[in-house]
Coordinates of C-alpha atoms and ligand atoms in Angstrom, one line a residue:
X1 CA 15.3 -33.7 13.2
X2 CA 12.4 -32.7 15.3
X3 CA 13.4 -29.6 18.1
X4 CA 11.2 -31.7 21.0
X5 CA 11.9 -35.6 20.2
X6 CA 12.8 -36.6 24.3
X7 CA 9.5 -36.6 25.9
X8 CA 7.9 -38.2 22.9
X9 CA 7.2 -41.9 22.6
X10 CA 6.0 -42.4 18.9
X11 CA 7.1 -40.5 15.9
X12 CA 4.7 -37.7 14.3
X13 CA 1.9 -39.0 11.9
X14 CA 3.2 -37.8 8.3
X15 CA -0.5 -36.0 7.5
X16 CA -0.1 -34.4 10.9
X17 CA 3.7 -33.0 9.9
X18 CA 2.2 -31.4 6.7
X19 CA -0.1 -30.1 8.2
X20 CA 2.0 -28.3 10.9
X21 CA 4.9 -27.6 9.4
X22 CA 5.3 -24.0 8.5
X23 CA 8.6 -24.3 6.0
X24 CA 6.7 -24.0 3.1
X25 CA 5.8 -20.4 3.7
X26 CA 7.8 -18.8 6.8
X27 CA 10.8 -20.1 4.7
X28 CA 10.6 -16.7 3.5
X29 CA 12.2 -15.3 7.1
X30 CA 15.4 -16.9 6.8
X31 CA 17.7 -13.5 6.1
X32 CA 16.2 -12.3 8.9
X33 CA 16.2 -15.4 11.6
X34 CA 19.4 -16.0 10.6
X35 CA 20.3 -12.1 11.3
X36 CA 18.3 -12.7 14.6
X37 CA 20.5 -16.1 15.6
X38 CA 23.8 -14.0 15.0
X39 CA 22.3 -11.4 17.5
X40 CA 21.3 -13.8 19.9
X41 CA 24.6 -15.7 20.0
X42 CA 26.5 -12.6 20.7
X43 CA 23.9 -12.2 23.5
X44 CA 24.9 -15.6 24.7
X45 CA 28.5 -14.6 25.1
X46 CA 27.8 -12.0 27.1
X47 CA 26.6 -14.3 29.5
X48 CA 29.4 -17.0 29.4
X49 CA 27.4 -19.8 27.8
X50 CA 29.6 -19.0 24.4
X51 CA 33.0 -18.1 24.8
X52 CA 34.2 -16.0 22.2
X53 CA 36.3 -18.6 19.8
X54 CA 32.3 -20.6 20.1
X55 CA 30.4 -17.4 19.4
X56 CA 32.9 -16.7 16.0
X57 CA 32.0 -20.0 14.8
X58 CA 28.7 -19.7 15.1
X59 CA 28.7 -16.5 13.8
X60 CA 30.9 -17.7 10.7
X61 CA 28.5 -20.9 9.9
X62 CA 25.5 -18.3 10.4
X63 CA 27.0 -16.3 7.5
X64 CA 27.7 -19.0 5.3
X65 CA 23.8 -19.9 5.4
X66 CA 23.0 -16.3 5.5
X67 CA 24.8 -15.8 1.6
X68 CA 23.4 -19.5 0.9
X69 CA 20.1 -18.3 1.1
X70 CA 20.4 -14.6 -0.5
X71 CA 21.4 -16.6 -3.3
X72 CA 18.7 -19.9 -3.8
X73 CA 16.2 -18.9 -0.8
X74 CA 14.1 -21.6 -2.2
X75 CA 16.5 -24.5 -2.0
X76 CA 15.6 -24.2 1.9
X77 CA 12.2 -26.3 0.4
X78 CA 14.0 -29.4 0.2
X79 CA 14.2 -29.8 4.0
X80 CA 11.9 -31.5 6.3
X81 CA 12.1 -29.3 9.1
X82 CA 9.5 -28.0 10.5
X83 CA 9.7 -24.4 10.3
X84 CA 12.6 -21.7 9.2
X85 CA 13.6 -21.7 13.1
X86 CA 14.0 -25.6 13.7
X87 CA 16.1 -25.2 10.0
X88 CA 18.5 -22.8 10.4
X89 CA 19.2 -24.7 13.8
X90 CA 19.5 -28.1 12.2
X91 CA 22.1 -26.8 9.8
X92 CA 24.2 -25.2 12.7
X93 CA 24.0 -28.6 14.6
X94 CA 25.0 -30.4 10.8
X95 CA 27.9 -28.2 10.5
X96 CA 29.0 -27.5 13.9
X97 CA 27.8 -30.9 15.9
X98 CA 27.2 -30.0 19.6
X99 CA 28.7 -26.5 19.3
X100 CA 25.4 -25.8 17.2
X101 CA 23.1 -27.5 19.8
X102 CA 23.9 -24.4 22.6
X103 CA 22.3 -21.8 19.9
X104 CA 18.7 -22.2 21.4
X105 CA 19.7 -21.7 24.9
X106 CA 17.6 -18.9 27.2
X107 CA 15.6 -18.2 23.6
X108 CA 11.9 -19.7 22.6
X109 CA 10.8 -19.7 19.2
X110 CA 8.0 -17.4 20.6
X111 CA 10.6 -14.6 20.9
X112 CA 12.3 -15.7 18.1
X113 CA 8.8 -16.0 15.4
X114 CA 7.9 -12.6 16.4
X115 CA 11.6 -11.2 15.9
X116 CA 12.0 -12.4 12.8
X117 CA 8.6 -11.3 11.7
X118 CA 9.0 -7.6 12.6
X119 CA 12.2 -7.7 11.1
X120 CA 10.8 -9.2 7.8
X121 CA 7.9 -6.4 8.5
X122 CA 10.7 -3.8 8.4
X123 CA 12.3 -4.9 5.1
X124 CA 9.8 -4.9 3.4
X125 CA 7.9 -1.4 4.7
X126 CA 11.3 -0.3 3.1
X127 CA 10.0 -1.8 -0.1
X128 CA 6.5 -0.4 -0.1
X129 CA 7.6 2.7 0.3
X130 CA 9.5 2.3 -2.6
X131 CA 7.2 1.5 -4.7
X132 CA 4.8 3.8 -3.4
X133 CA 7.9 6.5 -4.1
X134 CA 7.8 5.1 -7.8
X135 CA 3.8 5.9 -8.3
X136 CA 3.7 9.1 -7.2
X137 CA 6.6 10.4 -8.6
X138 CA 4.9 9.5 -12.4
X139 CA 1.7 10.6 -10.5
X140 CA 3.1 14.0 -10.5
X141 CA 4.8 13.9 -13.8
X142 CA 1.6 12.8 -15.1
X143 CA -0.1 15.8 -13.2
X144 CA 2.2 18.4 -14.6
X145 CA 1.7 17.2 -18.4
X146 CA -2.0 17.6 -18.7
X147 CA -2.6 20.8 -16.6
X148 CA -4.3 22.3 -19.6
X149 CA -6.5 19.4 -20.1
X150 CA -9.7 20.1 -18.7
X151 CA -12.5 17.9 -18.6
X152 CA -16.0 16.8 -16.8
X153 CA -15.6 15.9 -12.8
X154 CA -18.6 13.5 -11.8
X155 CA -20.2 13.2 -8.8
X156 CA -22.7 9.9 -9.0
X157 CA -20.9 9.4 -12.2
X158 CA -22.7 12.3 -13.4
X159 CA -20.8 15.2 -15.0
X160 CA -20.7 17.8 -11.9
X161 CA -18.4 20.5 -12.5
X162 CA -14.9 21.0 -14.8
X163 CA -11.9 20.1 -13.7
X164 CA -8.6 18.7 -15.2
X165 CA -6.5 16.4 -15.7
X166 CA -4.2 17.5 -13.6
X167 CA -6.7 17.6 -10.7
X168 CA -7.5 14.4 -10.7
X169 CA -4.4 12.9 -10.4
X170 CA -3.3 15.2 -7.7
X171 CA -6.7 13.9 -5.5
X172 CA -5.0 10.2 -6.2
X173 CA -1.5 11.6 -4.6
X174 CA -3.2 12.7 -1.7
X175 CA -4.3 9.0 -0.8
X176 CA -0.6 7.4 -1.7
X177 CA 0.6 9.9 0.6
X178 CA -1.7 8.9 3.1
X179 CA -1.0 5.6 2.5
X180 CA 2.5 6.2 2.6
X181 CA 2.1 7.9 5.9
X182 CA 0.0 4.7 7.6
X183 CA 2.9 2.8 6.7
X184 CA 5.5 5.1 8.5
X185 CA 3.1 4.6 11.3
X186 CA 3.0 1.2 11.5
X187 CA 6.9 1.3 11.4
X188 CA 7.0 3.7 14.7
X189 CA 4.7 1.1 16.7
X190 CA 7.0 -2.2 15.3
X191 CA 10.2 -1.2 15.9
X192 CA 10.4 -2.9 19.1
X193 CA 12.7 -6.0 20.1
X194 CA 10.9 -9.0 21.1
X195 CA 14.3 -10.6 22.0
X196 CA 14.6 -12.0 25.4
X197 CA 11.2 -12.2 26.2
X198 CA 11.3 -15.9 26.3
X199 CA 8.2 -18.4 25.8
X200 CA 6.4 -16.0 27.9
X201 CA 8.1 -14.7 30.9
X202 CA 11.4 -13.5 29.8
X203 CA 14.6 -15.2 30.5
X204 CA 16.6 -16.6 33.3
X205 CA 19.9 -15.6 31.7
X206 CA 21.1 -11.7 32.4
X207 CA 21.2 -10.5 28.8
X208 CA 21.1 -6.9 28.0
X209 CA 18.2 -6.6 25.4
X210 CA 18.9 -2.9 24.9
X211 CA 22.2 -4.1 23.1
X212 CA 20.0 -7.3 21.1
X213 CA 17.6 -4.1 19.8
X214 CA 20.6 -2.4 19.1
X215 CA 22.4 -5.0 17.2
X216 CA 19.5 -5.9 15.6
X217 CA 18.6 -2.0 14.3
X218 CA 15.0 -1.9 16.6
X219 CA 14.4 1.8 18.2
X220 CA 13.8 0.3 20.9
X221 CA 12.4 -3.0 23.4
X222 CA 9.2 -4.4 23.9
X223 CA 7.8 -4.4 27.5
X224 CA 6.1 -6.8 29.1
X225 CA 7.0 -10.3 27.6
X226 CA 3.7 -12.0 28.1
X227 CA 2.1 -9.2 25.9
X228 CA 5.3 -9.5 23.5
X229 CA 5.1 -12.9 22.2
X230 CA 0.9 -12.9 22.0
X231 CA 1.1 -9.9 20.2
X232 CA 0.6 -9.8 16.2
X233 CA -1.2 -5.9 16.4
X234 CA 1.7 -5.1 14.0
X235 CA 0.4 -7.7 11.3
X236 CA -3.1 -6.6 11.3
X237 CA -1.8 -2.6 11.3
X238 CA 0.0 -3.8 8.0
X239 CA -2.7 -5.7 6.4
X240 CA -5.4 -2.9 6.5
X241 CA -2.7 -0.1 5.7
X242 CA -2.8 -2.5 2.7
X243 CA -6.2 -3.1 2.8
X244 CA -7.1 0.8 2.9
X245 CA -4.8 1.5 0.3
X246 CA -5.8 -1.5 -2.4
X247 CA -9.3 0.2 -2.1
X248 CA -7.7 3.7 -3.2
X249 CA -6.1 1.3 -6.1
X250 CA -9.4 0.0 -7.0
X251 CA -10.8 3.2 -7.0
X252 CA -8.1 4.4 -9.4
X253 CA -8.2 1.9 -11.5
X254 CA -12.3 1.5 -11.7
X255 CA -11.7 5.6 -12.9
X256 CA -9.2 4.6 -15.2
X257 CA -11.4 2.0 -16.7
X258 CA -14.4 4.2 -17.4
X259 CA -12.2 7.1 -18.8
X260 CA -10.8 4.3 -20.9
X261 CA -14.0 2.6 -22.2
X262 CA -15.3 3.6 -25.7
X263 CA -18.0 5.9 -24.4
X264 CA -15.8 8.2 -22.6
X265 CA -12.3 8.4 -24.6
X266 CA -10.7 10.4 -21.9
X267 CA -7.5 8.1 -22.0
X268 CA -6.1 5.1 -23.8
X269 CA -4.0 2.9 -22.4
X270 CA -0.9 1.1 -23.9
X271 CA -0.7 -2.0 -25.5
X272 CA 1.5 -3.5 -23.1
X273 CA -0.9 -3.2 -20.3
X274 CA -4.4 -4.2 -22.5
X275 CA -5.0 -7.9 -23.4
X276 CA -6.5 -8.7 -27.0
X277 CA -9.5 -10.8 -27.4
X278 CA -9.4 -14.6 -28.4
X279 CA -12.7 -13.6 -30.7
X280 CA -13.1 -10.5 -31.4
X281 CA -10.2 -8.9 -33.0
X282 CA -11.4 -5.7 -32.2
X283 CA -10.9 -5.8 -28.4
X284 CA -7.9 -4.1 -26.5
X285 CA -9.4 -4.7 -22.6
X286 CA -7.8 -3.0 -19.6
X287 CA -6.8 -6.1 -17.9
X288 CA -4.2 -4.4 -15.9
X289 CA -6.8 -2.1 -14.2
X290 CA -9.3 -5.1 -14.1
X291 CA -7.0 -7.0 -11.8
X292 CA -6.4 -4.4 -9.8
X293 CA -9.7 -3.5 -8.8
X294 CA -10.0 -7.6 -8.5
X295 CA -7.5 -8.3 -6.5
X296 CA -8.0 -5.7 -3.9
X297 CA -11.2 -8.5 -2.8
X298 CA -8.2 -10.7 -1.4
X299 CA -6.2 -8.0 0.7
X300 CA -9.9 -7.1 2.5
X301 CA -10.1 -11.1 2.9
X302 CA -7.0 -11.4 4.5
X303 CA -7.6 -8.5 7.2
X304 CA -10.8 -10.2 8.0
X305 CA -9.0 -13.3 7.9
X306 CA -6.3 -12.1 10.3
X307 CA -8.3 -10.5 12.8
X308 CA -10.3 -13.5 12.8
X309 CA -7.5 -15.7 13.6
X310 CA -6.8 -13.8 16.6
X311 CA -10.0 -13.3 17.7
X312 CA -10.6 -14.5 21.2
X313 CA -7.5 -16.0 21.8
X314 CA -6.0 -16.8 25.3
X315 CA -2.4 -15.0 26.1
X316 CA -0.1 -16.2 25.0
X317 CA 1.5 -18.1 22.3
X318 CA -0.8 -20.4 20.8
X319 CA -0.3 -22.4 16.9
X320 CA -3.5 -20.4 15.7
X321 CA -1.0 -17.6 15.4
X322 CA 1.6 -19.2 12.3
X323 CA -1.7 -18.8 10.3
X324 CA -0.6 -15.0 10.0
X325 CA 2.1 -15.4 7.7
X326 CA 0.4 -16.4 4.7
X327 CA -2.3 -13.3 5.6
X328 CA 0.7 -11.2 5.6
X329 CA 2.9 -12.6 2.5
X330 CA 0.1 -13.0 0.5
X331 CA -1.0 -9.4 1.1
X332 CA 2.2 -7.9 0.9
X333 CA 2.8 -9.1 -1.9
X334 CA -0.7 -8.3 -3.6
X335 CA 0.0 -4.6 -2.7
X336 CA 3.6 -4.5 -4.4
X337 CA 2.5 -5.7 -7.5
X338 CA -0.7 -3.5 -7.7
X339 CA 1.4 -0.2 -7.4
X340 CA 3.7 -1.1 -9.7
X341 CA 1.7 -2.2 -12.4
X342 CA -0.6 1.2 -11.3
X343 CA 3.1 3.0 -12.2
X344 CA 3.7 1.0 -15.1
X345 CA -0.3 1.7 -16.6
X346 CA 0.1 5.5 -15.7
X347 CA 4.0 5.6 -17.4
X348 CA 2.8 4.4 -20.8
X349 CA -1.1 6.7 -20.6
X350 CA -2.3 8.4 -23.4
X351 CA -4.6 11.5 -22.8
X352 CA -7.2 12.7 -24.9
X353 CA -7.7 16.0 -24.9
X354 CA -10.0 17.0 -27.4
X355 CA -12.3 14.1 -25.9
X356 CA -12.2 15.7 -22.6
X357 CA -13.2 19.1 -23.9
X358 CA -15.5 17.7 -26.2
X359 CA -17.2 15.8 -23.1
X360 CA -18.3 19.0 -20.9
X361 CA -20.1 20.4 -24.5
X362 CA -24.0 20.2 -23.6
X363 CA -23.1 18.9 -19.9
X364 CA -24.1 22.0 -17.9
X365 CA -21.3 21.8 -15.7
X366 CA -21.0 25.6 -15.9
X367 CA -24.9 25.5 -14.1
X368 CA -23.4 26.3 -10.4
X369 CA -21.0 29.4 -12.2
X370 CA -24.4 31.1 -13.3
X371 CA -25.9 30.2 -10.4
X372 CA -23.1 31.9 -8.6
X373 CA -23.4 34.8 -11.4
X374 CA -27.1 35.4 -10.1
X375 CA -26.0 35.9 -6.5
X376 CA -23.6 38.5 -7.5
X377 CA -26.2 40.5 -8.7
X378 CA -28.2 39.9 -5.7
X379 CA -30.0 36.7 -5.7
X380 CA -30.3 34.6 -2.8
X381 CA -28.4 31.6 -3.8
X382 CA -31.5 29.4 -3.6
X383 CA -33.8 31.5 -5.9
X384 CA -31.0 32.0 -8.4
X385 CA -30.4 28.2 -8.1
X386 CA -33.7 27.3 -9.5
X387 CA -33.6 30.1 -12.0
X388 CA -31.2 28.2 -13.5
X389 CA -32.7 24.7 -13.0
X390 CA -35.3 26.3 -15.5
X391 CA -32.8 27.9 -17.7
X392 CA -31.3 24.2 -18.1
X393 CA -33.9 22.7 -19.1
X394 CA -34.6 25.1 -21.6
X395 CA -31.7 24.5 -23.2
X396 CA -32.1 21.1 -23.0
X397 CA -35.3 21.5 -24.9
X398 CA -33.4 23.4 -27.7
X399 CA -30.7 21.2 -27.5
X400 CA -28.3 23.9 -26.7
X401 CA -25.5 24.5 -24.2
X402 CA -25.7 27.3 -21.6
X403 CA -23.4 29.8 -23.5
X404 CA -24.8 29.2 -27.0
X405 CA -28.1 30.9 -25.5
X406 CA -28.5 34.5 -26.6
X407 CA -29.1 37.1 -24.2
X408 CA -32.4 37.6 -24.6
X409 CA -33.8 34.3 -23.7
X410 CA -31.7 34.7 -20.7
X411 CA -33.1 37.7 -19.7
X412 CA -36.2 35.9 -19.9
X413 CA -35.5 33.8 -17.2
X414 CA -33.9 36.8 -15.1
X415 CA -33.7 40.5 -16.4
X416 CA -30.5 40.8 -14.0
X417 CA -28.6 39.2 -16.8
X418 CA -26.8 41.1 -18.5
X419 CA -23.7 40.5 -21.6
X420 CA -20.8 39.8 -18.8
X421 CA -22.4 36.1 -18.3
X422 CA -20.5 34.9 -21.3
X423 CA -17.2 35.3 -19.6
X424 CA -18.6 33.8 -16.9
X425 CA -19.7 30.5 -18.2
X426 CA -16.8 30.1 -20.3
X427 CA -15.2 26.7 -18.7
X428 CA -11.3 28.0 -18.7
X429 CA -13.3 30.7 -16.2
X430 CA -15.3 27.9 -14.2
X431 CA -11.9 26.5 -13.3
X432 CA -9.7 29.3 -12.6
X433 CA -12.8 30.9 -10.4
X434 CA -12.0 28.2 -7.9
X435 CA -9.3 29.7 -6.7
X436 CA -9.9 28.4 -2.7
X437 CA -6.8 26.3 -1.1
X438 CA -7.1 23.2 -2.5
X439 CA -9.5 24.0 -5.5
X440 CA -9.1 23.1 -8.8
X441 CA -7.6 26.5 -10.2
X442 CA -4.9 26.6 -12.6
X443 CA -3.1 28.7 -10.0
X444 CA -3.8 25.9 -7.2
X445 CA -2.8 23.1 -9.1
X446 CA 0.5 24.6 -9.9
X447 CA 1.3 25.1 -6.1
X448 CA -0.1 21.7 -5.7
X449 CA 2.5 20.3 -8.4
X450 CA 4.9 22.5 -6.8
X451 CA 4.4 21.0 -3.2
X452 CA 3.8 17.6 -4.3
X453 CA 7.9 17.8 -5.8
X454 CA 8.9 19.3 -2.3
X455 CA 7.3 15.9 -0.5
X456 CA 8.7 13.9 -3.2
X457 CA 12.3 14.8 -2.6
X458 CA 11.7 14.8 1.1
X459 CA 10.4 11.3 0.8
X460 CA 13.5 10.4 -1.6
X461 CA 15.7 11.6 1.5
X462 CA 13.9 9.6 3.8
X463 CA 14.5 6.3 2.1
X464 CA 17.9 6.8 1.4
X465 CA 18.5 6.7 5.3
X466 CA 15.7 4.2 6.2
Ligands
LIG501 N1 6.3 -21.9 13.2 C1 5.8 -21.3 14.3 C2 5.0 -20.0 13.9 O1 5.1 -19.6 12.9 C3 6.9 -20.8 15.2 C4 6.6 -20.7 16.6 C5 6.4 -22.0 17.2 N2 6.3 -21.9 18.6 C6 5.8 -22.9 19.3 N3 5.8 -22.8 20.6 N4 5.3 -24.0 18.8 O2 4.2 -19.5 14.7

């Protein structure tokens, strides 16, 4: 049954109906327009057009549908209604005849798509931040196992100076948190009630949205109505909090990748996130990590997408606007699956630490540490940088590393050279020498760890009370 058959003369063309009808996707709101409807219905007793035997019924028959759906959400498919609103009221009016009919009274889908939506927005911000709870927690563990393994850190994929291990998971735990932070943000600016605002103007009938909010668990209400119900700011905040994020997961993974790839041996990852080869039996490929820096190409496509869907439309409600669920599903769900099959790839990680010791052998990375050495004993820092520039290449005529050259052929270079440059250049020494807040020292990295477990259980607290 259609929600507007009286002023219609003919019935809808069937291509037109499939092509309008939003069940297919938004069927994935029911929990929460159901939850909305309950609220609403209350609402409507407060202003006499339920009495309170009416509104229990209601209320009872919304339940029912409410645990019918928990339990087969997808059986809701089988319906030809045209969206998750117009089918959660045709099963009231099939269960409850006329008494089903006075639901929609004083309400518009307008209010009611945008309630439902932030509610579903809510739910699962709740489940990102999970997930996002999961991956840095093994982040973290992963951190504090390889403190000890240092290895080359590139700048234009060009070995730059030592780090470790540790270090480099730690920079990854800095954008999660971010991310998890954008999230939380988003959250403040949703947590508004739409309900009551109507098509566009409000509503006739004296309803106290304060207590709908309430009810509902929204901080607060949304002002001005018109704004309310044309406003989907929420769904693009979400998608590039996603969209930001997938590109920190591409990034991780596109490391991942290279320190996995037969040049570099850094890491290897498990079999049960590699795929096999259907030629070459040789081949275990990072699959995982590949999709993950793939699939991040969709979540940028839906921002664009969404922002282009809204783009230069008039106020207020217009059916441009149901495109935004399948932005948002599609997106949100992208992003789940990429940080937990990030956690799952990082759980089962192998680190090689031989190989990454091995790598910094020959790579200069010590170069800046003489450098530095120079300007302790005097040097402006620009002379003593292309002292060593000459020193380098040196070596790299004899095919040695910095420390393997003896002191006299240093001395060539600069007679301020002296025995102590050994120490210096030994990498252990390169590391802990940057010692500065938020350097790569051993020192630093443990208070890192340290407060990384402090925002861990703080964020373990928050989401047991979300
Ligand atoms: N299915 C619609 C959507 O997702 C619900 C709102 C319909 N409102 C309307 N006035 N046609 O946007």
């Amino acid at each position: 049954m259609s929600l507007w058959g009286g002023r219609f003369k003919e019935s809808t063309n069937q291509m037109f109906k499939n092509f309008n009808d939003s069940l297919k996707f938004d069927y994935r709101l029911a929990e929460q327009d159901i939850i909305s409807s309950i609220a609403w219905s209350k609402a409507l007793m407060t202003v006499n057009i339920l009495n309170s035997k009416e509104q229990k019924q209601l209320e009872q028959e919304l339940n029912i549908l409410l645990d019918k759906v928990r339990i087969n959400p997808k059986e809701i498919l089988s319906s030809q209604a045209e969206d998750i609103h117009s089918w959660v009221e045709n099963e009231l009016i099939l269960k409850l005849g006329e008494l089903g009919k006075k639901l929609h009274t004083g309400r518009s889908r307008n209010d009611q798509v945008t309630t439902t939506l932030r509610l579903w927005c809510k739910v699962n911000i709740k489940q990102l931040l999970q997930n996002i709870f999961e991956l840095k927690k093994i982040l973290i563990l992963t951190a504090e196992r390889n403190q000890d393994v240092i290895m080359p850190g590139y700048t234009h994929l060009q070995h730059a100076q030592p780090i470790t291990f540790a270090y480099w998971c730690l920079a990854y735990l800095e954008m999660f948190i971010r991310d998890e932070n954008r999230l939380k943000d988003t959250l403040k600016r949703l947590d508004y009630s739409p309900l009551g605002c109507g098509s566009l103007a409000g509503t006739t009938y004296n309803i106290d949205r304060y207590q709908l909010a309430n009810w509902l668990g929204f901080k607060s209400i949304t002002n001005n109505s018109l704004d309310t119900v044309s406003d989907r700011d929420y769904v693009i905040e979400f998608i590039s909090n996603a969209a930001i994020s997938m590109i920190h997961l591409s990034r991780f993974a596109e490391d991942m990748i290279f320190f996995n790839s037969h040049e570099v041996g850094f890491i290897e990852l498990s079999d049960e996130v590699t795929s096999g080869s259907s030629l070459m039996p040789q081949k275990k490929n990072p699959d995982a990590l590949e999709l993950i820096r793939g699939k991040c190409g969709r979540v940028q496509g839906a921002l664009a997408g969404m922002m282009m869907t809204l783009k230069g439309l008039p106020l207020s409600y217009n059916k441009d606007m149901q495109e935004d669920k399948e932005w948002l599903f599609h997106t949100v769900d992208t992003w789940n699956e990429c940080i937990t099959i990030s956690s799952l790839v990082l759980k089962k990680l192998t680190v090689n630490k031989i190989r990454c010791r091995d790598a910094l052998k020959q790579s200069y990375c010590n170069a800046t540490e003489l450098a530095d050495y120079l300007v302790s004993k005097g040097i402006p820092f620009r002379t003593a940088h292309c002292i060593v520039g000459k020193i380098i290449l040196e070596a790299i005529n004899q095919k040695s590393t910095l420390e393997d050259l003896d002191l006299n052929q240093l001395k060539n270079f600069c007679s301020f050279i002296t025995e102590d440059v050994y120490s210096i250049l030994d990498l252990q020494s390169c590391i802990n020498k940057r010692n500065s807040q938020g350097g790569v020292s051993f020192l630093q990295v443990m208070h890192a760890i340290k407060s990384a477990k402090k925002n861990l259980s703080k964020s373990f607290k928050e989401l047991k009370n979300f």
